[in-house]
Amino acid sequence: MSSPAISLKNLHTFAIETVAEKVVFAESSQDILVAWRECQQRNLPFLLLGEGSNILFLESFNGIIVVNRLKGITVNEDDKSWHVQAGAGENWHALITYTLQQGINGLENLALIPGCVGSAPIQNIGAYGVELKDVCEWVDVLDLQSGLVTRFTAAQCQFGYRDSIFKHQLQHGHVIISVGFNLPKQWQPVMSYGDLAKLDPATVTAQQIFDSVCQMRRSKLPDPAITGNAGSFFKNPVINAAQAANLLSQYPQAPHYPQGNGGIKLAAGWLIDQCGLKGYRIGGAAVHQQQALVLINAENASAQDIVALAHEVRQRVGERFNVWLEPEVRFIGADGEKNAVEIIS
């Protein structure tokens, strides 16, 4: 007799009703290895989950889901920096709160990003002018095949915009178990975005930046504990200089941010908003009224509702601006991750 399927509704922030055959809460690397070996023996798909804050389950999952609960925070210091090590299962925002309480600055711009520490390098998370790559020293990775742990330097992680080696060469058969941060004691505030620009650089504290970031995020973003969502659904697109010049000649007010590689980053939320899509709804899924970059589970949405809404948003923005948005959210099918752009195209 087969075992009853396990509900995943409370294990991902979209809170869509879906199931898996088995769920394991891993408190050690050994727990992860045991679950992975069972998947190998039974020919089942394996999925590691943190807090499920960047996941859309398209359907029931046919295998074993391992929820990463590897804990622990340690702090060492030298003359120049604080060196913080955090287990991959630690809550990201709680880590930032802890470091500030210890008088350690540098993570404050990344406050209130949902998820676990182990998820941060995969996406190279970023907000308000700071990305994970700016503060990451190393990432410890468990090779599921050999059981060995390898330490990757920040350079070896090949960080890009919402990208890293963990989305490519190390996507399968490898698990992040801890992350190291290098936070200089000579603190340099980053105040280039939003309300942070209003703060006084001469007197500003990391706590003030943290408080301001929390206020901005809470004013724009729905609380997933109340309204199911995965935060920013789409990446902010990066276009070439010629395309940007053309777009800005038509829309001079469009927010745009020059990138180091000569590209220009646009604000996906602004593009969606210009198409009049705030509040737009398909089935139980809707574009959030306060922040067009967020798609929400407004009322018992199905995965198909979210996909259909994402498709419509992508089409409308593409037809108007000739800019084609790509999901930041990972799409998970019955046997593992799917190509999100293909799904919504």
CSV table of C-alpha atoms in Angstrom, one decimal:
chain,number,residue,atom,x,y,z
A,1,MET,CA,0.0,0.0,0.0
A,2,SER,CA,1.4,3.4,-0.9
A,3,SER,CA,1.9,6.0,1.8
A,4,PRO,CA,-0.4,9.1,1.8
A,5,ALA,CA,0.9,12.1,0.0
A,6,ILE,CA,2.2,15.0,2.1
A,7,SER,CA,0.8,18.5,1.7
A,8,LEU,CA,3.3,21.2,0.7
A,9,LYS,CA,0.9,24.1,1.2
A,10,ASN,CA,2.7,25.3,4.3
A,11,LEU,CA,6.2,24.7,2.9
A,12,HIS,CA,6.2,27.3,0.1
A,13,THR,CA,5.1,30.9,0.3
A,14,PHE,CA,2.7,30.8,-2.7
A,15,ALA,CA,0.7,28.5,-0.4
A,16,ILE,CA,-0.8,26.6,-3.3
A,17,GLU,CA,-2.3,23.2,-2.4
A,18,THR,CA,0.1,20.5,-3.8
A,19,VAL,CA,1.6,17.3,-2.5
A,20,ALA,CA,4.8,15.2,-2.5
A,21,GLU,CA,5.4,11.5,-1.7
A,22,LYS,CA,7.7,12.2,1.3
A,23,VAL,CA,9.1,15.2,3.1
A,24,VAL,CA,12.3,15.1,5.3
A,25,PHE,CA,13.3,17.8,7.7
A,26,ALA,CA,17.1,17.7,7.6
A,27,GLU,CA,19.1,19.0,10.6
A,28,SER,CA,22.5,17.6,9.4
A,29,SER,CA,24.3,16.8,6.2
A,30,GLN,CA,23.8,13.2,6.9
A,31,ASP,CA,20.0,13.6,6.9
A,32,ILE,CA,20.3,15.1,3.4
A,33,LEU,CA,22.6,12.3,2.2
A,34,VAL,CA,20.3,9.6,3.5
A,35,ALA,CA,17.3,11.1,1.7
A,36,TRP,CA,19.2,11.5,-1.5
A,37,ARG,CA,20.4,7.9,-1.5
A,38,GLU,CA,16.9,6.7,-1.0
A,39,CYS,CA,15.9,8.7,-4.1
A,40,GLN,CA,18.8,7.1,-6.0
A,41,GLN,CA,17.8,3.6,-4.9
A,42,ARG,CA,14.1,4.1,-5.7
A,43,ASN,CA,14.7,6.2,-8.8
A,44,LEU,CA,12.8,9.2,-7.4
A,45,PRO,CA,13.3,12.9,-8.0
A,46,PHE,CA,15.0,14.8,-5.1
A,47,LEU,CA,14.3,18.5,-4.2
A,48,LEU,CA,16.0,20.5,-1.5
A,49,LEU,CA,13.8,23.3,-0.1
A,50,GLY,CA,14.6,26.2,2.2
A,51,GLU,CA,11.6,28.2,3.1
A,52,GLY,CA,10.0,27.8,-0.3
A,53,SER,CA,10.0,31.6,-0.9
A,54,ASN,CA,11.1,31.5,-4.5
A,55,ILE,CA,9.2,28.4,-5.7
A,56,LEU,CA,6.1,27.7,-7.8
A,57,PHE,CA,5.0,24.0,-7.7
A,58,LEU,CA,3.4,23.4,-11.1
A,59,GLU,CA,1.9,20.0,-10.0
A,60,SER,CA,2.4,17.3,-7.4
A,61,PHE,CA,6.0,16.3,-6.8
A,62,ASN,CA,6.8,12.7,-7.5
A,63,GLY,CA,9.7,12.3,-5.1
A,64,ILE,CA,11.3,13.3,-1.8
A,65,ILE,CA,11.5,16.9,-0.6
A,66,VAL,CA,14.2,17.7,1.9
A,67,VAL,CA,13.6,20.8,3.9
A,68,ASN,CA,17.0,22.3,4.9
A,69,ARG,CA,17.2,23.0,8.6
A,70,LEU,CA,20.9,23.2,9.0
A,71,LYS,CA,21.5,25.7,11.8
A,72,GLY,CA,24.3,27.6,13.6
A,73,ILE,CA,25.9,31.0,13.4
A,74,THR,CA,29.6,31.7,14.4
A,75,VAL,CA,31.5,34.9,14.3
A,76,ASN,CA,35.3,35.4,14.0
A,77,GLU,CA,37.2,38.6,13.5
A,78,ASP,CA,40.5,40.0,12.4
A,79,ASP,CA,41.8,43.6,12.3
A,80,LYS,CA,39.8,44.4,9.2
A,81,SER,CA,36.7,42.3,9.1
A,82,TRP,CA,34.1,40.3,10.8
A,83,HIS,CA,33.9,36.8,9.4
A,84,VAL,CA,30.4,35.3,9.9
A,85,GLN,CA,29.5,31.7,9.1
A,86,ALA,CA,25.8,30.7,9.0
A,87,GLY,CA,24.1,27.3,8.4
A,88,ALA,CA,22.1,27.1,5.2
A,89,GLY,CA,18.9,26.5,7.1
A,90,GLU,CA,19.1,29.7,9.1
A,91,ASN,CA,16.4,32.3,8.3
A,92,TRP,CA,18.0,35.1,6.2
A,93,HIS,CA,16.3,38.1,7.9
A,94,ALA,CA,17.1,36.6,11.4
A,95,LEU,CA,20.8,36.4,10.4
A,96,ILE,CA,20.8,40.1,9.6
A,97,THR,CA,19.0,41.0,12.8
A,98,TYR,CA,21.5,38.9,14.8
A,99,THR,CA,24.6,40.6,13.1
A,100,LEU,CA,23.3,44.1,13.8
A,101,GLN,CA,22.6,43.2,17.4
A,102,GLN,CA,26.3,42.1,17.6
A,103,GLY,CA,27.4,45.5,16.2
A,104,ILE,CA,28.3,43.9,12.8
A,105,ASN,CA,27.2,46.0,9.8
A,106,GLY,CA,27.0,45.3,6.1
A,107,LEU,CA,23.9,43.1,5.5
A,108,GLU,CA,21.3,45.8,6.4
A,109,ASN,CA,20.3,46.6,2.8
A,110,LEU,CA,19.3,42.9,2.3
A,111,ALA,CA,16.8,43.0,5.2
A,112,LEU,CA,13.4,41.2,4.9
A,113,ILE,CA,14.3,39.2,1.8
A,114,PRO,CA,12.4,36.0,2.5
A,115,GLY,CA,14.1,32.6,2.6
A,116,CYS,CA,17.0,30.8,4.1
A,117,VAL,CA,20.8,31.6,4.1
A,118,GLY,CA,21.4,28.6,1.7
A,119,SER,CA,19.1,30.0,-1.0
A,120,ALA,CA,20.9,33.4,-1.0
A,121,PRO,CA,23.9,32.4,-3.1
A,122,ILE,CA,21.8,30.5,-5.7
A,123,GLN,CA,20.0,33.6,-6.7
A,124,ASN,CA,22.8,36.0,-5.8
A,125,ILE,CA,20.0,37.9,-3.9
A,126,GLY,CA,20.1,41.7,-4.0
A,127,ALA,CA,18.2,44.8,-3.0
A,128,TYR,CA,18.7,48.5,-2.5
A,129,GLY,CA,22.2,48.6,-4.1
A,130,VAL,CA,23.7,45.5,-2.5
A,131,GLU,CA,24.0,41.9,-3.8
A,132,LEU,CA,25.1,38.8,-2.0
A,133,LYS,CA,28.3,38.7,-4.0
A,134,ASP,CA,29.4,42.0,-2.3
A,135,VAL,CA,29.4,40.3,1.1
A,136,CYS,CA,30.0,36.6,0.4
A,137,GLU,CA,33.4,35.2,1.3
A,138,TRP,CA,32.8,31.5,0.6
A,139,VAL,CA,30.1,28.8,0.2
A,140,ASP,CA,30.4,25.2,1.5
A,141,VAL,CA,28.9,22.7,-0.9
A,142,LEU,CA,28.0,19.0,-0.2
A,143,ASP,CA,28.6,16.7,-3.1
A,144,LEU,CA,25.8,14.2,-2.8
A,145,GLN,CA,27.6,11.6,-4.9
A,146,SER,CA,30.8,11.5,-2.8
A,147,GLY,CA,29.5,12.9,0.5
A,148,LEU,CA,32.4,15.3,0.5
A,149,VAL,CA,32.2,19.1,1.3
A,150,THR,CA,34.0,21.6,-0.9
A,151,ARG,CA,34.5,25.3,0.0
A,152,PHE,CA,33.9,27.6,-3.0
A,153,THR,CA,35.3,31.1,-2.9
A,154,ALA,CA,33.0,33.9,-3.9
A,155,ALA,CA,34.9,34.1,-7.3
A,156,GLN,CA,34.4,30.4,-7.9
A,157,CYS,CA,30.6,30.9,-7.3
A,158,GLN,CA,30.5,32.8,-10.6
A,159,PHE,CA,27.9,35.3,-9.3
A,160,GLY,CA,25.9,37.2,-11.9
A,161,TYR,CA,22.6,39.1,-11.8
A,162,ARG,CA,20.3,36.7,-10.0
A,163,ASP,CA,22.6,34.0,-11.1
A,164,SER,CA,25.5,31.7,-9.9
A,165,ILE,CA,27.2,28.4,-10.6
A,166,PHE,CA,24.5,26.8,-8.4
A,167,LYS,CA,22.0,27.4,-11.2
A,168,HIS,CA,24.3,25.7,-13.7
A,169,GLN,CA,27.2,23.3,-13.2
A,170,LEU,CA,26.2,22.7,-9.5
A,171,GLN,CA,22.4,22.7,-9.9
A,172,HIS,CA,22.1,18.9,-9.6
A,173,GLY,CA,23.8,16.6,-7.1
A,174,HIS,CA,25.1,19.4,-4.9
A,175,VAL,CA,23.7,21.1,-1.8
A,176,ILE,CA,24.8,24.3,0.0
A,177,ILE,CA,25.3,23.6,3.7
A,178,SER,CA,26.7,26.9,4.9
A,179,VAL,CA,27.8,30.4,3.8
A,180,GLY,CA,30.6,32.6,5.0
A,181,PHE,CA,30.4,36.4,5.0
A,182,ASN,CA,33.2,39.0,5.0
A,183,LEU,CA,31.9,42.2,6.6
A,184,PRO,CA,34.5,45.0,6.8
A,185,LYS,CA,34.8,46.9,10.1
A,186,GLN,CA,35.4,50.0,8.0
A,187,TRP,CA,31.7,50.2,7.2
A,188,GLN,CA,30.6,51.9,4.0
A,189,PRO,CA,26.8,52.7,3.8
A,190,VAL,CA,25.1,52.0,0.5
A,191,MET,CA,22.3,54.6,0.1
A,192,SER,CA,21.7,54.9,-3.7
A,193,TYR,CA,18.1,53.5,-3.8
A,194,GLY,CA,14.7,54.7,-2.7
A,195,ASP,CA,14.2,56.4,0.6
A,196,LEU,CA,17.8,55.6,1.6
A,197,ALA,CA,19.0,58.5,-0.5
A,198,LYS,CA,17.1,60.8,2.0
A,199,LEU,CA,19.3,59.7,4.9
A,200,ASP,CA,22.3,61.8,6.0
A,201,PRO,CA,25.5,60.0,4.9
A,202,ALA,CA,27.4,61.9,7.6
A,203,THR,CA,25.4,60.5,10.5
A,204,VAL,CA,23.6,57.5,9.1
A,205,THR,CA,23.8,54.2,11.0
A,206,ALA,CA,23.3,50.6,9.8
A,207,GLN,CA,20.2,50.3,12.0
A,208,GLN,CA,18.7,53.3,10.3
A,209,ILE,CA,19.3,51.7,6.8
A,210,PHE,CA,17.8,48.4,8.1
A,211,ASP,CA,14.7,50.2,9.5
A,212,SER,CA,14.2,52.2,6.3
A,213,VAL,CA,14.6,49.0,4.1
A,214,CYS,CA,12.1,47.2,6.3
A,215,GLN,CA,9.6,50.1,6.1
A,216,MET,CA,10.0,50.3,2.2
A,217,ARG,CA,9.6,46.5,1.8
A,218,ARG,CA,6.6,46.3,4.1
A,219,SER,CA,4.8,49.2,2.4
A,220,LYS,CA,5.2,47.6,-1.1
A,221,LEU,CA,5.2,43.9,-0.6
A,222,PRO,CA,2.5,41.6,0.8
A,223,ASP,CA,3.3,39.5,3.8
A,224,PRO,CA,3.3,35.8,2.5
A,225,ALA,CA,1.9,34.7,5.9
A,226,ILE,CA,-1.3,36.6,4.9
A,227,THR,CA,-1.2,36.6,1.1
A,228,GLY,CA,0.5,33.9,-0.8
A,229,ASN,CA,3.4,35.2,-3.0
A,230,ALA,CA,7.0,34.6,-3.9
A,231,GLY,CA,8.2,38.2,-3.7
A,232,SER,CA,9.5,39.6,-7.0
A,233,PHE,CA,8.2,37.3,-9.7
A,234,PHE,CA,10.3,38.6,-12.5
A,235,LYS,CA,13.9,39.6,-12.8
A,236,ASN,CA,14.6,43.3,-13.6
A,237,PRO,CA,15.6,43.0,-17.3
A,238,VAL,CA,19.1,44.2,-18.5
A,239,ILE,CA,19.1,45.5,-22.1
A,240,ASN,CA,21.9,46.8,-24.3
A,241,ALA,CA,22.7,50.5,-24.6
A,242,ALA,CA,21.1,50.9,-28.0
A,243,GLN,CA,17.8,49.4,-27.0
A,244,ALA,CA,17.8,51.5,-23.8
A,245,ALA,CA,18.4,54.7,-25.8
A,246,ASN,CA,15.4,53.9,-28.0
A,247,LEU,CA,13.2,53.0,-25.1
A,248,LEU,CA,14.2,56.1,-23.1
A,249,SER,CA,13.6,58.4,-26.1
A,250,GLN,CA,9.9,57.3,-25.9
A,251,TYR,CA,9.7,56.9,-22.1
A,252,PRO,CA,12.3,59.4,-20.6
A,253,GLN,CA,10.8,58.9,-17.1
A,254,ALA,CA,11.6,55.1,-17.1
A,255,PRO,CA,13.8,54.1,-14.1
A,256,HIS,CA,17.1,52.8,-15.5
A,257,TYR,CA,20.4,51.8,-13.9
A,258,PRO,CA,23.7,51.5,-15.8
A,259,GLN,CA,25.4,48.2,-15.2
A,260,GLY,CA,29.2,47.5,-15.2
A,261,ASN,CA,29.0,45.5,-18.4
A,262,GLY,CA,27.6,48.3,-20.5
A,263,GLY,CA,24.0,47.1,-20.1
A,264,ILE,CA,21.1,49.1,-18.7
A,265,LYS,CA,18.9,47.5,-16.0
A,266,LEU,CA,15.2,48.4,-16.1
A,267,ALA,CA,12.6,48.2,-13.4
A,268,ALA,CA,10.3,45.3,-14.3
A,269,GLY,CA,7.7,46.6,-11.9
A,270,TRP,CA,7.5,49.9,-13.7
A,271,LEU,CA,7.2,48.2,-17.1
A,272,ILE,CA,4.3,46.1,-15.8
A,273,ASP,CA,2.7,49.1,-14.1
A,274,GLN,CA,2.8,51.1,-17.4
A,275,CYS,CA,0.7,48.3,-19.0
A,276,GLY,CA,-2.1,49.0,-16.4
A,277,LEU,CA,-1.8,45.6,-14.9
A,278,LYS,CA,-1.9,46.3,-11.1
A,279,GLY,CA,-4.8,44.4,-9.8
A,280,TYR,CA,-5.2,42.4,-13.0
A,281,ARG,CA,-6.5,38.9,-12.3
A,282,ILE,CA,-6.8,35.5,-13.8
A,283,GLY,CA,-8.6,32.9,-11.7
A,284,GLY,CA,-7.3,33.2,-8.1
A,285,ALA,CA,-4.1,34.9,-9.2
A,286,ALA,CA,-3.5,38.6,-9.3
A,287,VAL,CA,-0.9,41.3,-9.9
A,288,HIS,CA,-0.4,43.0,-6.5
A,289,GLN,CA,-2.0,46.4,-6.2
A,290,GLN,CA,1.0,48.1,-4.5
A,291,GLN,CA,3.9,46.4,-6.4
A,292,ALA,CA,3.3,45.2,-9.9
A,293,LEU,CA,6.4,43.0,-9.7
A,294,VAL,CA,4.6,40.7,-7.3
A,295,LEU,CA,2.1,38.1,-8.4
A,296,ILE,CA,-0.2,36.9,-5.5
A,297,ASN,CA,-2.3,34.0,-4.6
A,298,ALA,CA,-5.4,36.2,-4.1
A,299,GLU,CA,-8.0,33.5,-3.7
A,300,ASN,CA,-7.2,29.8,-3.8
A,301,ALA,CA,-5.1,30.2,-7.0
A,302,SER,CA,-3.9,27.1,-8.8
A,303,ALA,CA,-0.4,26.9,-10.3
A,304,GLN,CA,-2.1,27.2,-13.7
A,305,ASP,CA,-3.7,30.5,-12.7
A,306,ILE,CA,-0.2,31.9,-11.7
A,307,VAL,CA,1.3,30.6,-15.0
A,308,ALA,CA,-1.5,32.1,-17.1
A,309,LEU,CA,-1.1,35.4,-15.3
A,310,ALA,CA,2.7,35.4,-15.8
A,311,HIS,CA,2.2,34.7,-19.5
A,312,GLU,CA,-0.2,37.6,-19.9
A,313,VAL,CA,2.1,40.0,-18.0
A,314,ARG,CA,5.1,38.9,-20.1
A,315,GLN,CA,3.1,39.3,-23.4
A,316,ARG,CA,1.8,42.7,-22.6
A,317,VAL,CA,5.2,44.1,-21.5
A,318,GLY,CA,6.9,42.5,-24.5
A,319,GLU,CA,4.4,43.8,-27.0
A,320,ARG,CA,4.6,47.4,-25.6
A,321,PHE,CA,8.3,47.7,-24.8
A,322,ASN,CA,9.9,44.9,-26.8
A,323,VAL,CA,11.4,43.8,-23.5
A,324,TRP,CA,10.7,40.1,-22.5
A,325,LEU,CA,10.6,39.5,-18.8
A,326,GLU,CA,12.0,36.3,-17.3
A,327,PRO,CA,10.8,34.8,-14.0
A,328,GLU,CA,13.0,35.0,-11.0
A,329,VAL,CA,10.8,32.3,-9.3
A,330,ARG,CA,11.9,28.7,-9.9
A,331,PHE,CA,9.2,26.5,-11.5
A,332,ILE,CA,9.1,22.9,-10.1
A,333,GLY,CA,7.3,20.1,-12.1
A,334,ALA,CA,6.5,16.5,-11.0
A,335,ASP,CA,10.2,15.4,-11.5
A,336,GLY,CA,12.1,18.6,-10.8
A,337,GLU,CA,12.9,22.1,-12.1
A,338,LYS,CA,11.4,23.3,-15.4
A,339,ASN,CA,12.5,26.1,-17.7
A,340,ALA,CA,10.3,29.0,-16.4
A,341,VAL,CA,10.6,31.1,-19.5
A,342,GLU,CA,9.5,28.2,-21.7
A,343,ILE,CA,6.5,27.6,-19.4
A,344,ILE,CA,5.2,31.1,-19.7
A,345,SER,CA,6.1,31.9,-23.3
